[in-house]
mmCIF file of C-alpha atoms in Angstrom:
data_model
loop_
_atom_site.group_PDB
_atom_site.id
_atom_site.type_symbol
_atom_site.label_atom_id
_atom_site.label_comp_id
_atom_site.label_asym_id
_atom_site.label_seq_id
_atom_site.Cartn_x
_atom_site.Cartn_y
_atom_site.Cartn_z
ATOM 1 C CA MET A 362 -5.205 -25.414 21.070
ATOM 2 C CA ALA A 363 -7.352 -27.720 19.458
ATOM 3 C CA GLY A 364 -10.386 -26.032 20.759
ATOM 4 C CA ILE A 365 -9.066 -22.744 19.611
ATOM 5 C CA LEU A 366 -8.427 -24.037 16.262
ATOM 6 C CA ALA A 367 -11.706 -25.690 16.074
ATOM 7 C CA TRP A 368 -13.522 -22.345 16.982
ATOM 8 C CA PHE A 369 -11.615 -20.455 14.519
ATOM 9 C CA TRP A 370 -12.028 -22.754 11.540
ATOM 10 C CA ASN A 371 -15.717 -23.105 12.145
ATOM 11 C CA GLU A 372 -17.463 -24.146 9.066
ATOM 12 C CA ARG A 373 -20.612 -22.379 9.797
ATOM 13 C CA PHE A 374 -18.585 -19.016 9.775
ATOM 14 C CA TRP A 375 -16.295 -19.436 6.799
ATOM 15 C CA LEU A 376 -18.596 -21.562 4.386
ATOM 16 C CA PRO A 377 -22.180 -21.323 3.079
ATOM 17 C CA HIS A 378 -24.756 -23.458 4.419
ATOM 18 C CA ASN A 379 -24.318 -27.328 4.134
ATOM 19 C CA VAL A 380 -20.827 -26.883 3.007
ATOM 20 C CA THR A 381 -17.879 -28.384 4.975
ATOM 21 C CA TRP A 382 -14.078 -28.221 4.765
ATOM 22 C CA ALA A 383 -14.332 -31.939 3.654
ATOM 23 C CA ASP A 384 -16.198 -31.101 0.618
ATOM 24 C CA LEU A 385 -13.225 -28.660 -0.461
ATOM 25 C CA LYS A 386 -10.565 -31.172 -0.098
ATOM 26 C CA ASN A 387 -8.357 -31.573 -3.131
ATOM 27 C CA THR A 388 -9.121 -34.716 -5.241
ATOM 28 C CA ASP A 389 -7.725 -36.158 -8.429
ATOM 29 C CA GLU A 390 -10.504 -34.412 -10.462
ATOM 30 C CA ALA A 391 -10.286 -30.726 -8.780
ATOM 31 C CA THR A 392 -7.915 -28.560 -6.717
ATOM 32 C CA PHE A 393 -9.320 -26.179 -4.184
ATOM 33 C CA PRO A 394 -7.503 -23.453 -1.915
ATOM 34 C CA GLN A 395 -6.234 -24.760 1.019
ATOM 35 C CA ALA A 396 -5.087 -22.640 4.063
ATOM 36 C CA GLU A 397 -1.779 -24.305 4.261
ATOM 37 C CA ASP A 398 -1.027 -23.082 0.712
ATOM 38 C CA LEU A 399 -0.306 -19.663 2.259
ATOM 39 C CA TYR A 400 2.706 -20.835 4.235
ATOM 40 C CA LEU A 401 4.604 -20.892 0.976
ATOM 41 C CA ALA A 402 4.496 -17.090 0.980
ATOM 42 C CA CYS A 403 6.620 -16.704 4.094
ATOM 43 C CA PRO A 404 9.943 -17.798 2.767
ATOM 44 C CA LEU A 405 8.981 -16.335 -0.617
ATOM 45 C CA ALA A 406 8.501 -12.898 1.187
ATOM 46 C CA PHE A 407 11.862 -13.352 2.257
ATOM 47 C CA CYS A 408 13.228 -14.082 -1.168
ATOM 48 C CA ILE A 409 11.397 -11.029 -2.654
ATOM 49 C CA PHE A 410 13.029 -8.803 0.094
ATOM 50 C CA MET A 411 16.502 -10.081 -0.981
ATOM 51 C CA ILE A 412 15.590 -9.673 -4.490
ATOM 52 C CA ARG A 413 14.814 -6.149 -3.658
ATOM 53 C CA LEU A 414 18.201 -5.482 -2.082
ATOM 54 C CA VAL A 415 19.957 -6.928 -5.015
ATOM 55 C CA PHE A 416 17.766 -4.830 -7.543
ATOM 56 C CA GLU A 417 18.179 -1.575 -5.544
ATOM 57 C CA ARG A 418 21.919 -2.212 -5.622
ATOM 58 C CA PHE A 419 22.600 -3.299 -8.982
ATOM 59 C CA ILE A 420 19.907 -2.026 -11.123
ATOM 60 C CA ALA A 421 18.055 0.838 -9.309
ATOM 61 C CA ARG A 422 21.296 2.639 -8.027
ATOM 62 C CA PRO A 423 23.005 2.798 -11.262
ATOM 63 C CA CYS A 424 19.893 4.140 -12.939
ATOM 64 C CA ALA A 425 19.695 6.735 -10.389
ATOM 65 C CA MET A 426 23.373 7.784 -10.808
ATOM 66 C CA GLY A 427 22.751 7.989 -14.442
ATOM 67 C CA LEU A 428 19.974 10.402 -13.819
ATOM 68 C CA LYS A 429 22.501 12.405 -11.518
ATOM 69 C CA ILE A 430 20.379 11.850 -8.637
ATOM 70 C CA GLN A 431 22.565 13.051 -5.606
ATOM 71 C CA THR A 432 23.658 10.400 -3.328
ATOM 72 C CA ASN A 433 24.109 12.631 -0.076
ATOM 73 C CA GLY A 434 21.395 12.887 2.275
ATOM 74 C CA PRO A 435 20.351 15.839 4.390
ATOM 75 C CA GLN A 436 22.859 17.994 6.347
ATOM 76 C CA LYS A 437 24.007 16.257 9.576
ATOM 77 C CA ALA A 438 23.492 17.914 12.876
ATOM 78 C CA GLN A 439 27.058 18.366 14.582
ATOM 79 C CA PRO A 440 27.457 15.825 17.491
ATOM 80 C CA ASN A 441 26.204 17.017 20.858
ATOM 81 C CA ALA A 442 25.636 14.420 23.800
ATOM 82 C CA ILE A 443 23.010 16.621 25.601
ATOM 83 C CA LEU A 444 20.951 17.452 22.714
ATOM 84 C CA GLU A 445 21.023 13.750 21.201
ATOM 85 C CA LYS A 446 19.848 12.513 24.823
ATOM 86 C CA VAL A 447 16.844 14.927 24.660
ATOM 87 C CA PHE A 448 16.144 13.890 21.002
ATOM 88 C CA THR A 449 16.146 10.319 21.561
ATOM 89 C CA ALA A 450 14.784 9.889 25.109
ATOM 90 C CA ILE A 451 12.484 12.929 25.491
ATOM 91 C CA THR A 452 11.307 14.779 22.342
ATOM 92 C CA LYS A 453 12.041 15.488 18.965
ATOM 93 C CA HIS A 454 10.054 18.789 19.006
ATOM 94 C CA PRO A 455 11.046 20.678 22.148
ATOM 95 C CA ASP A 456 8.891 23.484 23.176
ATOM 96 C CA GLU A 457 10.010 27.016 23.960
ATOM 97 C CA LYS A 458 10.508 26.434 27.843
ATOM 98 C CA ARG A 459 12.821 23.396 26.986
ATOM 99 C CA LEU A 460 14.531 25.238 24.311
ATOM 100 C CA GLU A 461 15.396 28.187 26.809
ATOM 101 C CA GLY A 462 16.621 25.577 29.372
ATOM 102 C CA LEU A 463 18.934 24.020 26.687
ATOM 103 C CA SER A 464 20.084 27.404 25.587
ATOM 104 C CA LYS A 465 21.171 28.173 29.037
ATOM 105 C CA GLN A 466 22.733 24.752 29.776
ATOM 106 C CA LEU A 467 24.675 24.969 26.468
ATOM 107 C CA ASP A 468 25.460 28.683 26.136
ATOM 108 C CA TRP A 469 23.808 28.345 22.708
ATOM 109 C CA ASP A 470 21.160 30.896 21.387
ATOM 110 C CA VAL A 471 17.673 29.330 20.774
ATOM 111 C CA ARG A 472 17.704 29.412 17.003
ATOM 112 C CA THR A 473 20.926 27.352 16.867
ATOM 113 C CA ILE A 474 19.170 24.802 19.046
ATOM 114 C CA GLN A 475 16.159 25.004 16.792
ATOM 115 C CA ARG A 476 18.394 24.428 13.825
ATOM 116 C CA TRP A 477 20.137 21.544 15.351
ATOM 117 C CA PHE A 478 16.758 19.809 16.002
ATOM 118 C CA ARG A 479 15.694 20.450 12.599
ATOM 119 C CA GLN A 480 18.790 18.933 11.035
ATOM 120 C CA ARG A 481 18.663 15.971 13.418
ATOM 121 C CA ARG A 482 15.138 15.135 12.391
ATOM 122 C CA ASN A 483 16.194 15.409 8.761
ATOM 123 C CA GLN A 484 18.887 12.862 9.244
ATOM 124 C CA GLU A 485 16.239 10.271 9.771
ATOM 125 C CA LYS A 486 14.659 10.831 6.391
ATOM 126 C CA PRO A 487 15.928 8.686 3.495
ATOM 127 C CA SER A 488 17.963 10.462 0.890
ATOM 128 C CA THR A 489 16.709 11.291 -2.668
ATOM 129 C CA LEU A 490 18.577 8.240 -3.973
ATOM 130 C CA ALA A 491 17.012 5.825 -1.434
ATOM 131 C CA ARG A 492 13.608 7.164 -2.476
ATOM 132 C CA PHE A 493 14.330 6.639 -6.073
ATOM 133 C CA CYS A 494 15.569 2.994 -5.598
ATOM 134 C CA GLU A 495 12.667 2.279 -3.515
ATOM 135 C CA SER A 496 10.040 3.682 -5.934
ATOM 136 C CA MET A 497 11.728 1.898 -8.785
ATOM 137 C CA TRP A 498 11.558 -1.382 -7.051
ATOM 138 C CA ARG A 499 7.778 -0.824 -6.391
ATOM 139 C CA PHE A 500 7.290 0.492 -9.941
ATOM 140 C CA THR A 501 8.908 -2.509 -11.514
ATOM 141 C CA PHE A 502 6.875 -5.063 -9.134
ATOM 142 C CA TYR A 503 3.496 -3.172 -9.710
ATOM 143 C CA LEU A 504 4.031 -3.116 -13.486
ATOM 144 C CA TYR A 505 4.787 -6.617 -13.673
ATOM 145 C CA ILE A 506 2.091 -7.927 -11.441
ATOM 146 C CA PHE A 507 -0.347 -5.552 -12.982
ATOM 147 C CA THR A 508 0.562 -6.714 -16.608
ATOM 148 C CA TYR A 509 0.316 -10.244 -15.364
ATOM 149 C CA GLY A 510 -3.182 -9.861 -13.806
ATOM 150 C CA VAL A 511 -4.463 -8.226 -17.095
ATOM 151 C CA ARG A 512 -3.081 -11.015 -19.220
ATOM 152 C CA PHE A 513 -4.361 -13.685 -16.839
ATOM 153 C CA LEU A 514 -7.882 -12.143 -16.329
ATOM 154 C CA LYS A 515 -8.566 -11.375 -20.024
ATOM 155 C CA LYS A 516 -8.807 -14.946 -20.537
ATOM 156 C CA THR A 517 -11.290 -15.519 -17.530
ATOM 157 C CA PRO A 518 -15.121 -15.418 -17.885
ATOM 158 C CA TRP A 519 -15.565 -13.437 -14.609
ATOM 159 C CA LEU A 520 -13.878 -10.574 -15.999
ATOM 160 C CA TRP A 521 -16.461 -10.016 -18.493
ATOM 161 C CA ASN A 522 -19.421 -11.278 -16.383
ATOM 162 C CA THR A 523 -18.750 -10.849 -12.628
ATOM 163 C CA LYS A 524 -21.720 -13.342 -11.839
ATOM 164 C CA GLU A 525 -19.268 -16.059 -12.909
ATOM 165 C CA CYS A 526 -17.514 -15.285 -9.570
ATOM 166 C CA TRP A 527 -20.576 -16.931 -7.864
ATOM 167 C CA TYR A 528 -21.698 -19.669 -10.052
ATOM 168 C CA ASN A 529 -20.906 -23.135 -8.448
ATOM 169 C CA TYR A 530 -19.353 -21.209 -5.528
ATOM 170 C CA PRO A 531 -17.533 -22.424 -3.346
ATOM 171 C CA TYR A 532 -16.647 -25.429 -5.702
ATOM 172 C CA GLN A 533 -14.763 -23.541 -8.009
ATOM 173 C CA PRO A 534 -11.192 -25.308 -8.786
ATOM 174 C CA LEU A 535 -8.070 -23.361 -8.042
ATOM 175 C CA THR A 536 -5.892 -22.785 -11.204
ATOM 176 C CA VAL A 537 -2.318 -22.451 -11.364
ATOM 177 C CA ASP A 538 -2.728 -18.871 -12.575
ATOM 178 C CA ILE A 539 -4.936 -17.965 -9.640
ATOM 179 C CA HIS A 540 -2.592 -19.837 -7.128
ATOM 180 C CA TYR A 541 0.545 -17.880 -8.533
ATOM 181 C CA TYR A 542 -1.182 -14.551 -8.601
ATOM 182 C CA TYR A 543 -2.376 -14.862 -4.817
ATOM 183 C CA ILE A 544 1.005 -16.285 -3.530
ATOM 184 C CA LEU A 545 2.882 -13.337 -5.221
ATOM 185 C CA GLU A 546 0.731 -10.555 -4.038
ATOM 186 C CA LEU A 547 0.694 -12.030 -0.507
ATOM 187 C CA SER A 548 4.467 -12.489 -0.554
ATOM 188 C CA PHE A 549 5.083 -8.851 -1.784
ATOM 189 C CA TYR A 550 3.004 -7.348 0.909
ATOM 190 C CA LEU A 551 4.534 -9.582 3.630
ATOM 191 C CA SER A 552 8.066 -8.280 2.320
ATOM 192 C CA LEU A 553 6.735 -4.881 2.600
ATOM 193 C CA LEU A 554 5.656 -5.760 6.328
ATOM 194 C CA PHE A 555 9.094 -6.969 7.130
ATOM 195 C CA SER A 556 11.072 -4.250 5.333
ATOM 196 C CA GLN A 557 9.279 -1.585 7.611
ATOM 197 C CA PHE A 558 11.630 -2.847 10.623
ATOM 198 C CA THR A 559 14.852 -2.648 8.455
ATOM 199 C CA ASP A 560 14.061 0.554 6.446
ATOM 200 C CA ILE A 561 14.483 4.075 7.856
ATOM 201 C CA ARG A 562 11.737 4.561 10.495
ATOM 202 C CA ARG A 563 9.231 6.961 9.359
ATOM 203 C CA LYS A 564 6.656 8.982 11.155
ATOM 204 C CA ASP A 565 3.765 7.096 9.477
ATOM 205 C CA PHE A 566 5.149 3.607 10.612
ATOM 206 C CA LEU A 567 2.020 2.690 12.420
ATOM 207 C CA ILE A 568 -0.340 3.743 9.659
ATOM 208 C CA MET A 569 1.750 1.712 6.995
ATOM 209 C CA PHE A 570 1.838 -1.271 9.184
ATOM 210 C CA LEU A 571 -2.024 -1.224 9.605
ATOM 211 C CA HIS A 572 -2.270 -0.667 5.975
ATOM 212 C CA HIS A 573 -0.095 -3.854 5.166
ATOM 213 C CA VAL A 574 -1.844 -5.789 7.809
ATOM 214 C CA ALA A 575 -5.418 -5.015 6.462
ATOM 215 C CA THR A 576 -4.217 -5.714 2.770
ATOM 216 C CA ILE A 577 -2.775 -9.113 3.882
ATOM 217 C CA SER A 578 -5.912 -9.961 5.865
ATOM 218 C CA LEU A 579 -8.197 -9.470 2.751
ATOM 219 C CA ILE A 580 -5.779 -11.590 0.506
ATOM 220 C CA VAL A 581 -5.804 -14.385 3.088
ATOM 221 C CA PHE A 582 -9.537 -14.103 3.806
ATOM 222 C CA SER A 583 -10.573 -14.324 0.164
ATOM 223 C CA TYR A 584 -8.280 -17.041 -0.476
ATOM 224 C CA VAL A 585 -9.144 -19.372 2.515
ATOM 225 C CA ASN A 586 -12.990 -19.254 1.683
ATOM 226 C CA ASN A 587 -12.439 -19.521 -2.098
ATOM 227 C CA MET A 588 -13.560 -16.006 -3.064
ATOM 228 C CA ALA A 589 -10.431 -15.829 -5.109
ATOM 229 C CA ARG A 590 -12.192 -14.953 -8.492
ATOM 230 C CA VAL A 591 -13.327 -11.548 -7.037
ATOM 231 C CA GLY A 592 -10.070 -11.267 -5.129
ATOM 232 C CA THR A 593 -8.165 -11.255 -8.555
ATOM 233 C CA LEU A 594 -10.259 -8.371 -9.865
ATOM 234 C CA VAL A 595 -9.865 -6.391 -6.757
ATOM 235 C CA MET A 596 -5.997 -6.889 -6.830
ATOM 236 C CA CYS A 597 -5.841 -5.883 -10.369
ATOM 237 C CA LEU A 598 -7.828 -2.863 -10.134
ATOM 238 C CA HIS A 599 -5.684 -1.575 -7.320
ATOM 239 C CA ASP A 600 -2.438 -2.261 -8.965
ATOM 240 C CA ALA A 601 -3.186 -0.156 -12.031
ATOM 241 C CA ALA A 602 -2.935 3.211 -9.948
ATOM 242 C CA ASP A 603 0.050 2.147 -8.132
ATOM 243 C CA VAL A 604 2.118 1.816 -11.339
ATOM 244 C CA LEU A 605 1.522 5.335 -12.193
ATOM 245 C CA ILE A 606 2.225 6.988 -8.788
ATOM 246 C CA GLU A 607 5.638 5.159 -8.474
ATOM 247 C CA ALA A 608 6.528 6.255 -11.964
ATOM 248 C CA ALA A 609 5.576 9.814 -11.013
ATOM 249 C CA LYS A 610 7.742 9.752 -7.880
ATOM 250 C CA MET A 611 10.551 8.522 -9.806
ATOM 251 C CA ALA A 612 10.175 11.399 -12.325
ATOM 252 C CA ASN A 613 10.009 13.871 -9.315
ATOM 253 C CA TYR A 614 13.301 12.433 -7.757
ATOM 254 C CA ALA A 615 14.793 12.967 -10.921
ATOM 255 C CA LYS A 616 13.671 16.411 -11.320
ATOM 256 C CA CYS A 617 11.883 15.628 -14.630
ATOM 257 C CA GLN A 618 8.971 17.978 -13.474
ATOM 258 C CA ILE A 619 7.094 17.949 -16.732
ATOM 259 C CA LEU A 620 6.788 14.254 -16.834
ATOM 260 C CA CYS A 621 6.072 14.176 -13.167
ATOM 261 C CA ASN A 622 3.105 16.450 -13.505
ATOM 262 C CA LEU A 623 1.807 14.483 -16.516
ATOM 263 C CA LEU A 624 1.993 11.086 -14.654
ATOM 264 C CA PHE A 625 0.538 12.602 -11.608
ATOM 265 C CA ALA A 626 -2.391 14.025 -13.465
ATOM 266 C CA MET A 627 -2.836 10.518 -15.118
ATOM 267 C CA PHE A 628 -2.533 8.856 -11.706
ATOM 268 C CA ALA A 629 -5.247 11.317 -10.368
ATOM 269 C CA ILE A 630 -7.620 10.642 -13.100
ATOM 270 C CA LEU A 631 -7.240 6.755 -13.123
ATOM 271 C CA PHE A 632 -7.195 6.811 -9.151
ATOM 272 C CA ILE A 633 -10.692 8.579 -9.031
ATOM 273 C CA SER A 634 -12.333 6.877 -11.855
ATOM 274 C CA SER A 635 -11.318 3.363 -10.727
ATOM 275 C CA ARG A 636 -11.768 3.879 -7.011
ATOM 276 C CA LEU A 637 -14.870 5.756 -7.068
ATOM 277 C CA GLY A 638 -16.371 4.571 -10.374
ATOM 278 C CA VAL A 639 -15.231 1.180 -11.452
ATOM 279 C CA TYR A 640 -14.803 -0.330 -7.826
ATOM 280 C CA PRO A 641 -18.362 0.361 -6.363
ATOM 281 C CA ILE A 642 -20.167 -0.352 -9.763
ATOM 282 C CA TRP A 643 -18.176 -3.316 -10.700
ATOM 283 C CA ILE A 644 -16.628 -4.941 -7.379
ATOM 284 C CA LEU A 645 -19.176 -3.766 -4.783
ATOM 285 C CA ASN A 646 -22.056 -4.573 -6.975
ATOM 286 C CA THR A 647 -21.007 -8.178 -7.546
ATOM 287 C CA THR A 648 -19.941 -8.952 -3.801
ATOM 288 C CA LEU A 649 -22.964 -7.405 -2.306
ATOM 289 C CA PHE A 650 -25.855 -7.886 -4.758
ATOM 290 C CA GLU A 651 -25.008 -10.527 -7.380
ATOM 291 C CA SER A 652 -23.628 -12.875 -4.598
ATOM 292 C CA TRP A 653 -26.619 -12.284 -2.445
ATOM 293 C CA GLU A 654 -28.810 -13.418 -5.451
ATOM 294 C CA ILE A 655 -26.610 -16.517 -6.425
ATOM 295 C CA ILE A 656 -25.530 -17.979 -3.097
ATOM 296 C CA GLY A 657 -26.966 -15.862 -0.363
ATOM 297 C CA PRO A 658 -25.433 -14.258 2.921
ATOM 298 C CA TYR A 659 -23.419 -16.329 5.464
ATOM 299 C CA PRO A 660 -21.197 -15.035 8.378
ATOM 300 C CA SER A 661 -17.814 -14.638 6.614
ATOM 301 C CA TRP A 662 -19.634 -13.203 3.524
ATOM 302 C CA TRP A 663 -20.822 -10.348 5.802
ATOM 303 C CA VAL A 664 -17.086 -9.843 7.167
ATOM 304 C CA PHE A 665 -15.816 -9.856 3.342
ATOM 305 C CA ASN A 666 -18.173 -7.241 2.239
ATOM 306 C CA LEU A 667 -17.623 -5.278 5.326
ATOM 307 C CA LEU A 668 -13.919 -4.899 4.639
ATOM 308 C CA LEU A 669 -14.616 -4.055 1.091
ATOM 309 C CA ILE A 670 -16.839 -1.292 2.191
ATOM 310 C CA MET A 671 -14.349 0.106 4.607
ATOM 311 C CA LEU A 672 -11.861 -0.032 1.748
ATOM 312 C CA GLN A 673 -14.347 2.113 -0.438
ATOM 313 C CA LEU A 674 -14.575 4.603 2.502
ATOM 314 C CA LEU A 675 -10.822 5.007 2.347
ATOM 315 C CA HIS A 676 -10.862 5.469 -1.506
ATOM 316 C CA SER A 677 -13.562 8.326 -0.891
ATOM 317 C CA PHE A 678 -11.239 10.024 1.721
ATOM 318 C CA TRP A 679 -8.090 9.772 -0.646
ATOM 319 C CA SER A 680 -10.070 11.056 -3.667
ATOM 320 C CA TYR A 681 -11.303 14.006 -1.425
ATOM 321 C CA LEU A 682 -7.658 14.933 -0.535
ATOM 322 C CA ILE A 683 -6.782 15.139 -4.351
ATOM 323 C CA VAL A 684 -9.614 16.987 -5.297
ATOM 324 C CA LYS A 685 -8.983 19.475 -2.356
ATOM 325 C CA THR A 686 -5.512 20.005 -3.426
ATOM 326 C CA ALA A 687 -6.643 20.421 -7.009
ATOM 327 C CA CYS A 688 -9.054 22.948 -6.083
ATOM 328 C CA ARG A 689 -6.524 24.730 -3.987
ATOM 329 C CA ALA A 690 -4.215 24.981 -6.960
ATOM 330 C CA ILE A 691 -6.749 26.346 -9.121
ATOM 331 C CA SER A 692 -7.698 29.080 -6.537
ATOM 332 C CA LYS A 693 -4.009 30.076 -6.457
ATOM 333 C CA GLY A 694 -3.770 30.370 -10.378
ATOM 334 C CA LYS A 695 -1.401 27.328 -10.602
ATOM 335 C CA VAL A 696 -3.507 25.211 -12.975
ATOM 336 C CA SER A 697 -1.019 25.957 -15.895
ATOM 337 C CA GLU A 698 1.808 24.813 -13.747
ATOM 338 C CA LEU A 699 0.155 21.309 -13.147
ATOM 339 C CA ILE A 700 1.128 19.998 -16.496
ATOM 340 C CA VAL A 701 3.436 22.376 -18.508
ATOM 341 C CA LYS A 702 5.760 24.264 -16.109
ATOM 342 C CA PRO A 703 8.581 22.876 -14.053
ATOM 343 C CA GLY A 704 9.117 23.651 -10.471
ATOM 344 C CA PRO A 705 7.174 23.188 -7.146
ATOM 345 C CA THR A 706 3.618 22.106 -8.429
ATOM 346 C CA LEU A 707 0.508 20.161 -7.048
ATOM 347 C CA SER A 708 2.224 16.852 -7.999
ATOM 348 C CA ARG A 709 5.492 17.661 -6.421
ATOM 349 C CA ASP A 710 3.735 18.434 -3.100
ATOM 350 C CA PHE A 711 1.967 15.143 -3.129
ATOM 351 C CA LEU A 712 5.173 13.214 -4.224
ATOM 352 C CA ARG A 713 7.286 14.154 -1.391
ATOM 353 C CA SER A 714 5.869 11.221 0.337
ATOM 354 C CA ASP A 715 7.429 7.743 -0.075
ATOM 355 C CA GLY A 716 4.632 5.060 0.732
ATOM 356 C CA PRO A 717 3.465 2.637 -1.309
ATOM 357 C CA GLY A 718 0.057 2.772 -3.059
ATOM 358 C CA CYS A 719 -2.296 5.481 -2.165
ATOM 359 C CA GLU A 720 -1.508 5.762 1.528
ATOM 360 C CA TRP A 721 0.972 8.402 0.591
ATOM 361 C CA ALA A 722 -2.044 10.957 0.916
ATOM 362 C CA LEU A 723 -2.151 10.387 4.664
ATOM 363 C CA ARG A 724 1.383 11.760 4.956
ATOM 364 C CA CYS A 725 1.648 14.376 2.120
ATOM 365 C CA LEU A 726 -1.279 16.289 3.382
ATOM 366 C CA GLY A 727 -0.689 15.719 7.041
ATOM 367 C CA ARG A 728 0.763 19.091 7.504
ATOM 368 C CA GLU A 729 -2.315 20.753 6.251
ATOM 369 C CA LEU A 730 -4.727 18.385 7.948
ATOM 370 C CA LYS A 731 -3.075 18.172 11.453
ATOM 371 C CA THR A 732 -6.228 19.948 13.162
ATOM 372 C CA GLY A 733 -8.659 17.729 11.241
ATOM 373 C CA LEU A 734 -6.667 14.467 11.145
#
């Protein structure tokens, strides 16, 4: 075990040339990020999960009831042991041959059996009330953490001059604000990872799981090798769009379609401009070029930038989905409905999903992209 830990924490991978872990030990004069600091995120993640349960029960649920959001879920399929066994053990989408066999076995017509499977699949979907409560919780957290990030970052020199992220690196002291920002973000995403196993299981379980793991890995990676300054910029930039998408979903569940359309349009503009404009020009420019000029590359520098470039590729893919759907709406003459008319619109199609952040795009367009995805 000692050999594995020594290999994992190899200084020549994590740190620039001629820098050792001993150089980054805390002293009376300065405090630096320590890997063991992140242990605090695990119990805090559990606390956040419990706070979520209390919030959804005593704050979000009364708000949903006030907005007259229905508490009942989809219509339940009538109990049937044979069909239930097929559904749970074999397939949730029986083919024509299996449907005919079940029809003869139960003396039911095929359409009735198809309806039963459809209703049974819908039973596993969360109710509109549950979706609203989940979105309200995430909206509240994202709004708080984004507000905190903006208030904190506007006082820092690296917000206005990104080269400050690399001057005197890695001997950049860890402030209380940065520590709190990192631990809270990490705890929140850990709580989302935990809640996947307690919430209703969705089709995109694996995609969501990988998304959370990737996010947690980036947060941990940038903290351990003290790239925390640029890490705060990345976190704040991504939280901005998440606030709007959760607000738009809440409006959709409350059937405030005009507000939903407006919020979705604002989200789409902010998402594309921030992820395809600000992110590469502001973030990737400093992590790739300014850091190369000031501190030079080393192994973990390459890994960190590779992860950030992969994130940019995901941004491009999600933006493509948004633009594609917008173009389809234009071609169908539904542009006016996007903002001013209530009813099924572009935003409503997108917001039928219930995942956090922007990974909703992988779900909400899944039915249109099955052949290409």
